[in-house]
C-alpha cells in the first residue's frame, strides 16, 4: 500500500520578508486552517518553511503543523486556543532549524479570514522529541505500522524514533491534554505516548512516575537539555542540579502538611512512586522546570501563558523550622563563585570589602558570576594556597563530610584534597565545634541570617596566594 504524503499548502506569501530566512508561503485557504487531530499509518511529513505560515510580531512564522486539537474557541473570545504537533522553528541570526514538538498556540479570531492569520501570542512548546539535535529544512517524519515514528534529517540520518513495541501502530492522535499517542488497531491499545517521556513540562492531569524525570531547557527557545532535573522518590519531588553526581537543592514532600493552609495536595494527587498533577480550577495548566531551576505553574490563556505560582517557593517557605526559600536558594542564581544577598549578586570579598581574588565575568551582568584572578595550582604544594573566609555565607547544598570538626581542620582537609574548591562550615556557637562539607564544584553562594537559619556559617574559598610571581598566572 503506498504511503500518504502530507504537505503544507495553505497560506499566501506576504509581500515583504523581515528576515532572510522567513517563510515564503504559497496557496491560500481563507479562514482557520483545518488540521486533523489523528493520522493513520502509513504517512510521511516533510519540513517546508515555504508552507504553513502565520503572522506574529511583524514577521512570518513557519509552524509546520501535522496534528491540531482545538481546546477553546468561539466568537465571544478574542482568540482560539489550540494544541498542535509538528515542526517548531528556532531562529538564530543566520539560520533556522526545527524541533519536532507539541506546542500551544492561539489565532486571533479577527484575522482568521486574512490570507495570513495572525497568532495571538507566542506559541509555547510543552514537549519535544529531538531537543538535543534540531533538524534542517526538508527533514522528514515517517509514520509506519512496524516502526512507529521515525525522524530523519535531510542527510537521511535517524535523529529520533519511538521505542520498538511488540504491538504495531495504526493511528497517531493528539489529545486535548497535549498527549501525543500511538495507538494499535484496538480501541485502547496504547503503543507509545509522549506523557511517558516528559521533557521540561508537566501537564495538568499527567501522571509522573519514579522512573521519569523533567529536565530543564537551556532557555525558552533553546530546547536542549539544561542543568536542572526533577525526579520522584517514594514520597517527595526532588529537584537536582546536574553535577557529578547530581546534587539536590529543593524537595517537595507529598505526604505532609506544610501548614498555614498550604497543602501540596492542592497541586498533586500522590500515591507512592507516582503522582498526578492537579492544578484546580485552571483550564489548560502545567508546570515547567525553568532554565534557572525554578518550578513554575502556568495557565495558557487566549494569547499567552499566565503565571500562577512558583511551586518551590510557595511550598518550601512553609516547611516547619526551615529557612526561607527564595531566589538566593537556587544553585546558579549568581553564577559560579557569585554571592547572592537579598537577590543581588557580587563577587566574594575579604574583610576589607575588596575583591582581590575574583572579578565579574561581565560588570553589567553580575548574575553571570565571577572567576578567580589566578588559577589554582592543583596538584602543586599547598603552600601556594590560602582561603578567603566569608562569614555567614553558605551554599545551596551542605552534606557534612565530617561532624564534630573545627573550622581549621575543615580548611586543612580542603587544602589536602586537590579537587576541593571550598570548605563549608556550619556551627552553633563557635568554630571549634561544627560540621564540615567540602565541595569540588562551586556554583552560587548565599548570604544567610543565623536568626532564621538556626546556625552560623563560614564559606572558606580556596584561592591562590598573591605576591608569588613564580606561580601566580593571571587568567585571561
Tab-separated table of C-alpha atoms in Angstrom:
chain	number	residue	atom	x	y	z
A	1	UNK	CA	0.000	0.000	0.000
A	2	UNK	CA	1.500	3.323	-0.988
A	3	UNK	CA	2.170	5.745	1.849
A	4	UNK	CA	0.347	9.039	2.039
A	5	UNK	CA	2.458	12.185	1.842
A	6	UNK	CA	1.197	15.175	3.771
A	7	UNK	CA	2.351	18.549	2.517
A	8	UNK	CA	1.599	22.037	3.742
A	9	UNK	CA	-0.069	24.258	1.085
A	10	UNK	CA	-2.310	26.639	2.969
A	11	UNK	CA	-1.246	30.279	3.160
A	12	UNK	CA	-0.291	33.086	0.729
A	13	UNK	CA	3.080	34.837	0.771
A	14	UNK	CA	3.491	38.239	2.427
A	15	UNK	CA	4.994	40.816	0.112
A	16	UNK	CA	7.831	41.749	2.463
A	17	UNK	CA	10.060	39.334	4.388
A	18	UNK	CA	11.509	40.678	7.617
A	19	UNK	CA	14.214	38.016	7.860
A	20	UNK	CA	16.169	36.446	5.018
A	21	UNK	CA	15.017	33.002	6.103
A	22	UNK	CA	11.386	33.878	6.790
A	23	UNK	CA	8.760	31.677	5.202
A	24	UNK	CA	7.598	32.265	1.640
A	25	UNK	CA	4.096	30.861	1.705
A	26	UNK	CA	2.096	29.634	-1.246
A	27	UNK	CA	-1.583	28.814	-1.818
A	28	UNK	CA	-4.199	30.292	0.469
A	29	UNK	CA	-7.263	28.956	2.179
A	30	UNK	CA	-9.259	31.732	3.804
A	31	UNK	CA	-10.424	31.124	7.347
A	32	UNK	CA	-8.982	28.884	10.044
A	33	UNK	CA	-6.678	26.282	8.511
A	34	UNK	CA	-8.048	22.812	9.111
A	35	UNK	CA	-5.807	20.105	10.505
A	36	UNK	CA	-6.722	16.656	11.753
A	37	UNK	CA	-6.084	15.534	15.329
A	38	UNK	CA	-5.480	11.961	14.136
A	39	UNK	CA	-3.414	10.390	11.360
A	40	UNK	CA	-3.324	6.810	10.107
A	41	UNK	CA	-0.264	4.806	9.138
A	42	UNK	CA	1.481	4.833	6.782
A	43	UNK	CA	2.134	8.561	6.381
A	44	UNK	CA	5.054	10.944	5.910
A	45	UNK	CA	5.587	14.670	6.524
A	46	UNK	CA	8.385	16.943	5.297
A	47	UNK	CA	9.500	20.313	6.657
A	48	UNK	CA	8.991	23.115	4.165
A	49	UNK	CA	9.330	26.643	5.513
A	50	UNK	CA	7.587	27.912	2.382
A	51	UNK	CA	4.343	26.380	3.645
A	52	UNK	CA	2.053	26.738	6.622
A	53	UNK	CA	2.971	30.272	7.768
A	54	UNK	CA	1.363	32.658	10.229
A	55	UNK	CA	1.979	36.281	11.127
A	56	UNK	CA	3.389	37.172	14.531
A	57	UNK	CA	5.334	40.172	15.840
A	58	UNK	CA	5.786	41.657	12.376
A	59	UNK	CA	7.208	38.563	10.688
A	60	UNK	CA	6.085	35.247	9.286
A	61	UNK	CA	6.474	32.166	11.478
A	62	UNK	CA	6.646	28.745	9.832
A	63	UNK	CA	4.793	26.294	12.042
A	64	UNK	CA	4.714	23.095	10.000
A	65	UNK	CA	1.751	21.533	11.749
A	66	UNK	CA	0.812	17.872	11.497
A	67	UNK	CA	-1.969	17.476	14.066
A	68	UNK	CA	-4.058	20.105	15.857
A	69	UNK	CA	-6.579	19.744	18.682
A	70	UNK	CA	-8.750	22.761	19.420
A	71	UNK	CA	-9.040	23.493	23.146
A	72	UNK	CA	-11.281	26.565	23.135
A	73	UNK	CA	-12.899	28.769	20.514
A	74	UNK	CA	-15.943	30.919	19.948
A	75	UNK	CA	-16.978	34.265	18.576
A	76	UNK	CA	-17.128	35.786	22.071
A	77	UNK	CA	-13.431	35.043	22.636
A	78	UNK	CA	-10.605	37.168	21.206
A	79	UNK	CA	-8.667	34.079	20.159
A	80	UNK	CA	-8.956	30.344	19.635
A	81	UNK	CA	-6.604	28.208	21.734
A	82	UNK	CA	-5.117	25.048	20.275
A	83	UNK	CA	-2.565	22.368	20.984
A	84	UNK	CA	-0.519	21.360	17.958
A	85	UNK	CA	2.032	18.755	16.958
A	86	UNK	CA	4.550	19.399	14.234
A	87	UNK	CA	7.848	21.038	13.340
A	88	UNK	CA	8.557	24.051	15.538
A	89	UNK	CA	11.110	26.571	14.180
A	90	UNK	CA	14.026	28.067	16.100
A	91	UNK	CA	15.544	31.171	14.579
A	92	UNK	CA	19.113	32.387	15.046
A	93	UNK	CA	20.912	35.314	13.446
A	94	UNK	CA	21.990	33.212	10.457
A	95	UNK	CA	19.817	30.112	10.238
A	96	UNK	CA	16.617	28.357	11.153
A	97	UNK	CA	16.233	24.795	12.396
A	98	UNK	CA	13.285	22.725	13.598
A	99	UNK	CA	12.291	20.661	16.596
A	100	UNK	CA	9.535	18.044	16.446
A	101	UNK	CA	7.279	19.250	19.229
A	102	UNK	CA	3.888	19.565	20.875
A	103	UNK	CA	3.027	23.221	21.422
A	104	UNK	CA	0.233	25.552	22.484
A	105	UNK	CA	-0.827	28.391	20.204
A	106	UNK	CA	-3.716	30.759	19.560
A	107	UNK	CA	-5.122	32.502	16.481
A	108	UNK	CA	-6.613	35.963	16.698
A	109	UNK	CA	-10.242	35.425	15.696
A	110	UNK	CA	-10.416	38.763	13.886
A	111	UNK	CA	-7.657	37.656	11.486
A	112	UNK	CA	-8.959	34.214	10.519
A	113	UNK	CA	-10.312	35.496	7.210
A	114	UNK	CA	-6.965	37.043	6.246
A	115	UNK	CA	-4.578	35.372	3.823
A	116	UNK	CA	-2.079	35.005	6.678
A	117	UNK	CA	-3.871	34.509	10.026
A	118	UNK	CA	-2.177	36.169	12.972
A	119	UNK	CA	-1.045	34.351	16.066
A	120	UNK	CA	-2.395	35.952	19.236
A	121	UNK	CA	0.803	35.367	21.195
A	122	UNK	CA	3.984	33.406	21.480
A	123	UNK	CA	3.493	29.648	20.924
A	124	UNK	CA	4.641	27.599	23.921
A	125	UNK	CA	6.418	24.253	23.490
A	126	UNK	CA	5.314	21.659	26.070
A	127	UNK	CA	7.111	18.575	24.717
A	128	UNK	CA	9.879	17.936	22.212
A	129	UNK	CA	11.238	14.794	20.590
A	130	UNK	CA	14.673	15.838	19.352
A	131	UNK	CA	15.526	18.527	21.888
A	132	UNK	CA	19.281	17.969	21.715
A	133	UNK	CA	19.516	17.755	17.932
A	134	UNK	CA	17.353	20.009	15.783
A	135	UNK	CA	16.874	19.204	12.108
A	136	UNK	CA	17.082	21.148	8.859
A	137	UNK	CA	14.536	22.076	6.239
A	138	UNK	CA	13.218	19.082	4.272
A	139	UNK	CA	13.790	16.683	7.162
A	140	UNK	CA	11.029	14.051	7.278
A	141	UNK	CA	8.862	12.335	9.845
A	142	UNK	CA	7.730	8.858	8.786
A	143	UNK	CA	4.850	7.006	10.423
A	144	UNK	CA	4.975	3.296	9.702
A	145	UNK	CA	2.950	0.419	11.095
A	146	UNK	CA	6.022	-1.516	12.184
A	147	UNK	CA	8.416	1.252	13.241
A	148	UNK	CA	6.135	3.903	14.733
A	149	UNK	CA	7.531	7.411	14.274
A	150	UNK	CA	10.975	7.962	12.743
A	151	UNK	CA	12.505	11.435	12.330
A	152	UNK	CA	15.244	11.727	9.692
A	153	UNK	CA	17.371	14.738	8.845
A	154	UNK	CA	17.983	15.830	5.252
A	155	UNK	CA	21.059	13.595	5.004
A	156	UNK	CA	18.973	10.536	5.870
A	157	UNK	CA	20.392	10.096	9.370
A	158	UNK	CA	17.924	8.967	12.037
A	159	UNK	CA	17.593	11.698	14.665
A	160	UNK	CA	14.782	10.269	16.813
A	161	UNK	CA	12.326	7.376	16.846
A	162	UNK	CA	9.718	5.878	19.131
A	163	UNK	CA	10.814	2.787	21.004
A	164	UNK	CA	10.007	-0.574	19.489
A	165	UNK	CA	6.890	-2.323	20.729
A	166	UNK	CA	5.510	-5.812	20.202
A	167	UNK	CA	2.311	-4.079	19.019
A	168	UNK	CA	2.124	-2.360	15.643
A	169	UNK	CA	0.929	1.244	15.466
A	170	UNK	CA	-2.107	2.051	13.346
A	171	UNK	CA	-3.043	5.596	14.409
A	172	UNK	CA	-1.347	8.722	15.718
A	173	UNK	CA	-3.527	11.063	17.763
A	174	UNK	CA	-3.126	14.298	19.735
A	175	UNK	CA	-5.348	14.598	22.809
A	176	UNK	CA	-6.797	17.766	24.311
A	177	UNK	CA	-4.217	17.444	27.126
A	178	UNK	CA	-1.344	17.639	24.663
A	179	UNK	CA	-0.506	13.943	24.866
A	180	UNK	CA	0.803	12.516	21.592
A	181	UNK	CA	-0.327	8.878	21.410
A	182	UNK	CA	0.424	5.961	19.086
A	183	UNK	CA	-2.476	3.500	19.047
A	184	UNK	CA	-2.728	-0.048	17.817
A	185	UNK	CA	-5.710	-1.307	15.862
A	186	UNK	CA	-7.694	-1.965	19.045
A	187	UNK	CA	-9.744	0.723	20.759
A	188	UNK	CA	-7.480	1.165	23.803
A	189	UNK	CA	-4.148	-0.224	22.676
A	190	UNK	CA	-1.593	2.470	23.542
A	191	UNK	CA	1.685	1.581	21.856
A	192	UNK	CA	3.574	4.731	22.884
A	193	UNK	CA	2.736	8.151	24.351
A	194	UNK	CA	4.684	11.365	24.924
A	195	UNK	CA	3.417	11.560	28.534
A	196	UNK	CA	5.762	8.650	29.295
A	197	UNK	CA	8.732	10.710	28.062
A	198	UNK	CA	8.393	14.209	29.566
A	199	UNK	CA	10.903	16.921	28.737
A	200	UNK	CA	10.707	20.113	30.827
A	201	UNK	CA	6.910	20.425	31.202
A	202	UNK	CA	4.359	18.537	33.317
A	203	UNK	CA	0.765	18.851	32.075
A	204	UNK	CA	-2.285	19.047	34.323
A	205	UNK	CA	-3.684	15.517	34.623
A	206	UNK	CA	-0.393	13.885	33.611
A	207	UNK	CA	0.903	11.135	35.917
A	208	UNK	CA	4.598	11.279	36.819
A	209	UNK	CA	6.368	8.033	37.770
A	210	UNK	CA	9.506	7.391	39.804
A	211	UNK	CA	11.458	6.248	36.725
A	212	UNK	CA	10.765	9.512	34.876
A	213	UNK	CA	12.235	12.978	35.227
A	214	UNK	CA	11.841	16.503	33.983
A	215	UNK	CA	14.957	18.169	32.582
A	216	UNK	CA	15.087	21.914	32.113
A	217	UNK	CA	15.865	23.513	28.760
A	218	UNK	CA	18.829	25.798	28.191
A	219	UNK	CA	16.368	28.662	27.566
A	220	UNK	CA	12.803	29.159	26.395
A	221	UNK	CA	13.860	28.977	22.749
A	222	UNK	CA	16.796	26.609	23.105
A	223	UNK	CA	15.198	23.271	23.897
A	224	UNK	CA	18.475	21.417	24.544
A	225	UNK	CA	18.715	19.756	27.951
A	226	UNK	CA	19.796	22.185	30.678
A	227	UNK	CA	21.288	21.860	34.160
A	228	UNK	CA	18.245	21.038	36.281
A	229	UNK	CA	16.236	17.873	36.871
A	230	UNK	CA	13.066	16.945	38.757
A	231	UNK	CA	12.555	13.368	39.879
A	232	UNK	CA	10.195	11.462	42.179
A	233	UNK	CA	11.112	9.360	45.202
A	234	UNK	CA	8.588	7.311	47.139
A	235	UNK	CA	7.111	10.394	48.832
A	236	UNK	CA	8.788	13.540	47.504
A	237	UNK	CA	9.640	15.519	44.408
A	238	UNK	CA	13.369	16.210	44.332
A	239	UNK	CA	14.981	18.982	42.296
A	240	UNK	CA	18.641	18.455	41.382
A	241	UNK	CA	21.377	20.332	39.573
A	242	UNK	CA	23.285	18.188	37.094
A	243	UNK	CA	26.744	17.995	38.661
A	244	UNK	CA	28.818	14.833	39.027
A	245	UNK	CA	26.931	13.343	40.802
A	246	UNK	CA	23.651	15.346	40.635
A	247	UNK	CA	23.064	17.395	43.797
A	248	UNK	CA	19.595	18.170	45.263
A	249	UNK	CA	18.609	21.759	46.008
A	250	UNK	CA	14.858	21.544	46.730
A	251	UNK	CA	12.325	18.994	47.994
A	252	UNK	CA	8.544	18.943	47.952
A	253	UNK	CA	7.302	16.328	50.406
A	254	UNK	CA	3.980	14.947	49.244
A	255	UNK	CA	2.779	13.187	52.390
A	256	UNK	CA	2.991	16.056	54.899
A	257	UNK	CA	1.088	19.247	55.638
A	258	UNK	CA	3.022	22.454	55.149
A	259	UNK	CA	0.778	24.441	57.494
A	260	UNK	CA	-0.815	27.873	57.111
A	261	UNK	CA	-3.331	26.445	54.655
A	262	UNK	CA	-0.613	25.429	52.185
A	263	UNK	CA	-1.068	21.859	51.076
A	264	UNK	CA	0.921	20.097	48.337
A	265	UNK	CA	-2.216	18.094	47.586
A	266	UNK	CA	-3.611	21.300	46.059
A	267	UNK	CA	-1.085	20.641	43.288
A	268	UNK	CA	-0.534	16.885	43.379
A	269	UNK	CA	-2.566	13.695	43.717
A	270	UNK	CA	0.027	11.470	45.347
A	271	UNK	CA	0.423	7.729	45.612
A	272	UNK	CA	3.729	6.088	46.496
A	273	UNK	CA	6.079	6.226	43.477
A	274	UNK	CA	3.600	8.080	41.303
A	275	UNK	CA	1.936	11.477	41.382
A	276	UNK	CA	-0.621	13.194	39.145
A	277	UNK	CA	-0.592	16.944	38.596
A	278	UNK	CA	-3.892	18.535	39.615
A	279	UNK	CA	-3.955	22.338	39.474
A	280	UNK	CA	-7.525	23.401	40.213
A	281	UNK	CA	-9.514	25.325	38.950
A	282	UNK	CA	-7.383	26.374	35.986
A	283	UNK	CA	-8.163	25.065	32.492
A	284	UNK	CA	-5.034	24.199	30.481
A	285	UNK	CA	-2.324	24.440	33.144
A	286	UNK	CA	1.119	22.960	33.566
A	287	UNK	CA	4.383	23.089	35.489
A	288	UNK	CA	7.667	23.902	33.775
A	289	UNK	CA	11.121	23.312	35.200
A	290	UNK	CA	12.773	26.539	34.147
A	291	UNK	CA	16.311	27.056	32.895
A	292	UNK	CA	17.186	28.704	36.247
A	293	UNK	CA	15.879	25.785	38.337
A	294	UNK	CA	12.531	27.307	39.352
A	295	UNK	CA	9.443	25.094	39.094
A	296	UNK	CA	6.649	27.395	37.952
A	297	UNK	CA	2.956	26.821	37.334
A	298	UNK	CA	1.261	28.430	34.319
A	299	UNK	CA	-2.117	28.545	32.652
A	300	UNK	CA	-2.317	29.017	28.900
A	301	UNK	CA	-4.879	31.662	28.052
A	302	UNK	CA	-6.111	33.242	24.849
A	303	UNK	CA	-2.824	34.895	23.934
A	304	UNK	CA	-0.003	33.566	26.093
A	305	UNK	CA	0.796	31.680	29.245
A	306	UNK	CA	-0.168	33.287	32.546
A	307	UNK	CA	2.000	32.775	35.622
A	308	UNK	CA	0.234	31.109	38.572
A	309	UNK	CA	2.896	30.473	41.207
A	310	UNK	CA	6.461	29.386	41.953
A	311	UNK	CA	5.926	25.932	43.442
A	312	UNK	CA	9.188	25.539	45.381
A	313	UNK	CA	8.961	28.956	46.957
A	314	UNK	CA	5.274	28.678	47.809
A	315	UNK	CA	5.554	25.252	49.427
A	316	UNK	CA	9.030	25.286	50.942
A	317	UNK	CA	8.608	28.639	52.648
A	318	UNK	CA	6.066	26.941	54.915
A	319	UNK	CA	8.245	23.999	55.879
A	320	UNK	CA	8.231	23.875	59.663
A	321	UNK	CA	11.522	25.118	61.092
A	322	UNK	CA	13.131	25.606	57.677
A	323	UNK	CA	14.797	28.763	56.367
A	324	UNK	CA	13.177	30.961	53.769
A	325	UNK	CA	13.463	29.560	50.242
A	326	UNK	CA	13.942	32.496	47.896
A	327	UNK	CA	15.838	33.372	44.759
A	328	UNK	CA	19.183	33.097	46.559
A	329	UNK	CA	18.462	29.398	47.244
A	330	UNK	CA	18.910	28.425	43.577
A	331	UNK	CA	22.270	26.968	42.527
A	332	UNK	CA	23.042	29.275	39.595
A	333	UNK	CA	21.277	32.491	40.581
A	334	UNK	CA	24.574	34.411	40.677
A	335	UNK	CA	26.705	32.122	38.516
A	336	UNK	CA	29.860	30.336	39.646
A	337	UNK	CA	31.563	31.907	42.685
A	338	UNK	CA	28.859	34.598	42.885
A	339	UNK	CA	27.417	35.538	46.291
A	340	UNK	CA	23.668	36.185	46.480
A	341	UNK	CA	22.409	38.553	49.167
A	342	UNK	CA	18.884	39.975	49.117
A	343	UNK	CA	18.575	38.992	45.442
A	344	UNK	CA	21.716	40.941	44.484
A	345	UNK	CA	24.898	39.342	43.148
A	346	UNK	CA	28.520	40.194	43.927
A	347	UNK	CA	31.928	38.552	43.893
A	348	UNK	CA	33.451	37.156	47.113
A	349	UNK	CA	35.067	39.930	49.147
A	350	UNK	CA	37.536	39.942	52.004
A	351	UNK	CA	37.007	41.582	55.379
A	352	UNK	CA	38.280	44.846	53.892
A	353	UNK	CA	35.349	44.880	51.463
A	354	UNK	CA	37.598	44.349	48.447
A	355	UNK	CA	37.539	41.513	45.967
A	356	UNK	CA	41.240	40.896	45.444
A	357	UNK	CA	40.820	37.318	44.245
A	358	UNK	CA	37.829	37.436	41.866
A	359	UNK	CA	36.351	39.517	39.088
A	360	UNK	CA	32.940	39.559	37.470
A	361	UNK	CA	32.568	37.880	34.100
A	362	UNK	CA	30.528	40.876	32.962
A	363	UNK	CA	30.344	44.038	35.134
A	364	UNK	CA	26.963	44.854	33.575
A	365	UNK	CA	25.539	41.386	34.267
A	366	UNK	CA	26.602	40.380	37.798
A	367	UNK	CA	24.233	37.380	37.682
A	368	UNK	CA	26.629	35.662	35.252
A	369	UNK	CA	29.076	35.053	38.091
A	370	UNK	CA	32.744	35.544	38.852
A	371	UNK	CA	36.084	33.979	38.018
A	372	UNK	CA	39.321	33.702	40.033
A	373	UNK	CA	42.054	36.157	39.119
A	374	UNK	CA	44.586	33.338	39.445
A	375	UNK	CA	44.152	29.638	38.712
A	376	UNK	CA	44.592	27.087	41.471
A	377	UNK	CA	47.787	25.036	41.231
A	378	UNK	CA	46.476	21.543	41.627
A	379	UNK	CA	48.333	19.315	42.474
A	380	UNK	CA	51.210	21.624	43.481
A	381	UNK	CA	52.255	22.433	47.043
A	382	UNK	CA	49.571	23.524	49.499
A	383	UNK	CA	51.859	26.413	50.416
A	384	UNK	CA	50.667	28.188	47.275
A	385	UNK	CA	47.060	28.391	48.501
A	386	UNK	CA	45.113	30.143	51.201
A	387	UNK	CA	41.436	30.813	51.936
A	388	UNK	CA	39.088	33.720	51.524
A	389	UNK	CA	36.743	33.401	54.520
A	390	UNK	CA	33.170	34.597	54.063
A	391	UNK	CA	31.194	34.921	57.279
A	392	UNK	CA	27.551	33.827	57.368
A	393	UNK	CA	27.729	32.652	53.785
A	394	UNK	CA	26.536	29.160	52.893
A	395	UNK	CA	25.842	27.012	49.853
A	396	UNK	CA	22.680	25.542	48.346
A	397	UNK	CA	23.950	22.053	49.178
A	398	UNK	CA	25.501	21.121	52.517
A	399	UNK	CA	26.272	17.432	53.007
A	400	UNK	CA	28.607	17.081	56.042
A	401	UNK	CA	31.723	15.085	55.248
A	402	UNK	CA	32.946	15.499	58.823
A	403	UNK	CA	30.964	16.156	62.002
A	404	UNK	CA	32.305	17.421	65.324
A	405	UNK	CA	35.064	19.230	63.442
A	406	UNK	CA	36.795	22.575	63.856
A	407	UNK	CA	36.936	25.162	61.111
A	408	UNK	CA	40.744	24.823	60.936
A	409	UNK	CA	40.533	21.055	60.414
A	410	UNK	CA	37.867	21.620	57.767
A	411	UNK	CA	40.115	24.022	55.842
A	412	UNK	CA	43.126	21.729	56.197
A	413	UNK	CA	41.115	18.861	54.731
A	414	UNK	CA	40.264	21.064	51.735
A	415	UNK	CA	43.934	22.023	51.242
A	416	UNK	CA	44.881	18.358	51.238
A	417	UNK	CA	42.230	17.485	48.667
A	418	UNK	CA	43.346	18.535	45.225
A	419	UNK	CA	39.876	18.941	43.760
A	420	UNK	CA	38.404	20.857	46.721
A	421	UNK	CA	37.393	24.433	45.885
A	422	UNK	CA	35.788	25.451	49.181
A	423	UNK	CA	35.431	24.357	52.811
A	424	UNK	CA	31.918	24.945	54.106
A	425	UNK	CA	31.447	25.068	57.876
A	426	UNK	CA	28.222	25.223	59.904
A	427	UNK	CA	28.267	25.742	63.670
A	428	UNK	CA	26.019	26.802	66.525
A	429	UNK	CA	28.153	28.820	68.938
A	430	UNK	CA	31.843	28.774	67.999
A	431	UNK	CA	34.090	27.482	65.238
A	432	UNK	CA	35.707	24.846	67.455
A	433	UNK	CA	32.719	22.531	67.053
A	434	UNK	CA	30.612	22.129	63.930
A	435	UNK	CA	30.024	20.298	60.671
A	436	UNK	CA	32.326	20.420	57.662
A	437	UNK	CA	31.470	19.939	53.984
A	438	UNK	CA	33.939	20.022	51.089
A	439	UNK	CA	32.901	20.854	47.554
A	440	UNK	CA	34.735	20.399	44.257
A	441	UNK	CA	32.106	22.405	42.323
A	442	UNK	CA	31.299	25.930	43.394
A	443	UNK	CA	28.170	27.472	41.945
A	444	UNK	CA	26.302	30.325	43.655
A	445	UNK	CA	26.820	31.052	47.338
A	446	UNK	CA	24.205	32.678	49.533
A	447	UNK	CA	24.346	35.025	52.499
A	448	UNK	CA	22.344	33.719	55.471
A	449	UNK	CA	20.768	35.166	58.601
A	450	UNK	CA	21.574	32.991	61.625
A	451	UNK	CA	18.361	34.072	63.382
A	452	UNK	CA	16.396	32.494	60.516
A	453	UNK	CA	18.633	29.568	59.558
A	454	UNK	CA	19.347	28.455	63.123
A	455	UNK	CA	23.102	28.189	62.560
A	456	UNK	CA	26.195	30.244	61.777
A	457	UNK	CA	28.321	29.566	58.732
A	458	UNK	CA	31.642	30.179	57.043
A	459	UNK	CA	32.385	29.578	53.377
A	460	UNK	CA	36.159	29.363	53.002
A	461	UNK	CA	37.076	29.565	49.308
A	462	UNK	CA	40.454	28.175	48.249
A	463	UNK	CA	42.458	30.856	46.386
A	464	UNK	CA	45.990	31.301	45.053
A	465	UNK	CA	48.209	33.326	47.369
A	466	UNK	CA	49.056	36.710	45.946
A	467	UNK	CA	52.556	38.110	45.544
A	468	UNK	CA	54.163	34.876	44.331
A	469	UNK	CA	55.273	35.845	40.838
A	470	UNK	CA	56.651	32.393	40.062
A	471	UNK	CA	53.327	30.660	40.493
A	472	UNK	CA	50.578	33.252	40.109
A	473	UNK	CA	49.479	33.175	36.499
A	474	UNK	CA	46.593	35.558	35.677
A	475	UNK	CA	43.571	34.093	33.949
A	476	UNK	CA	42.527	35.671	30.663
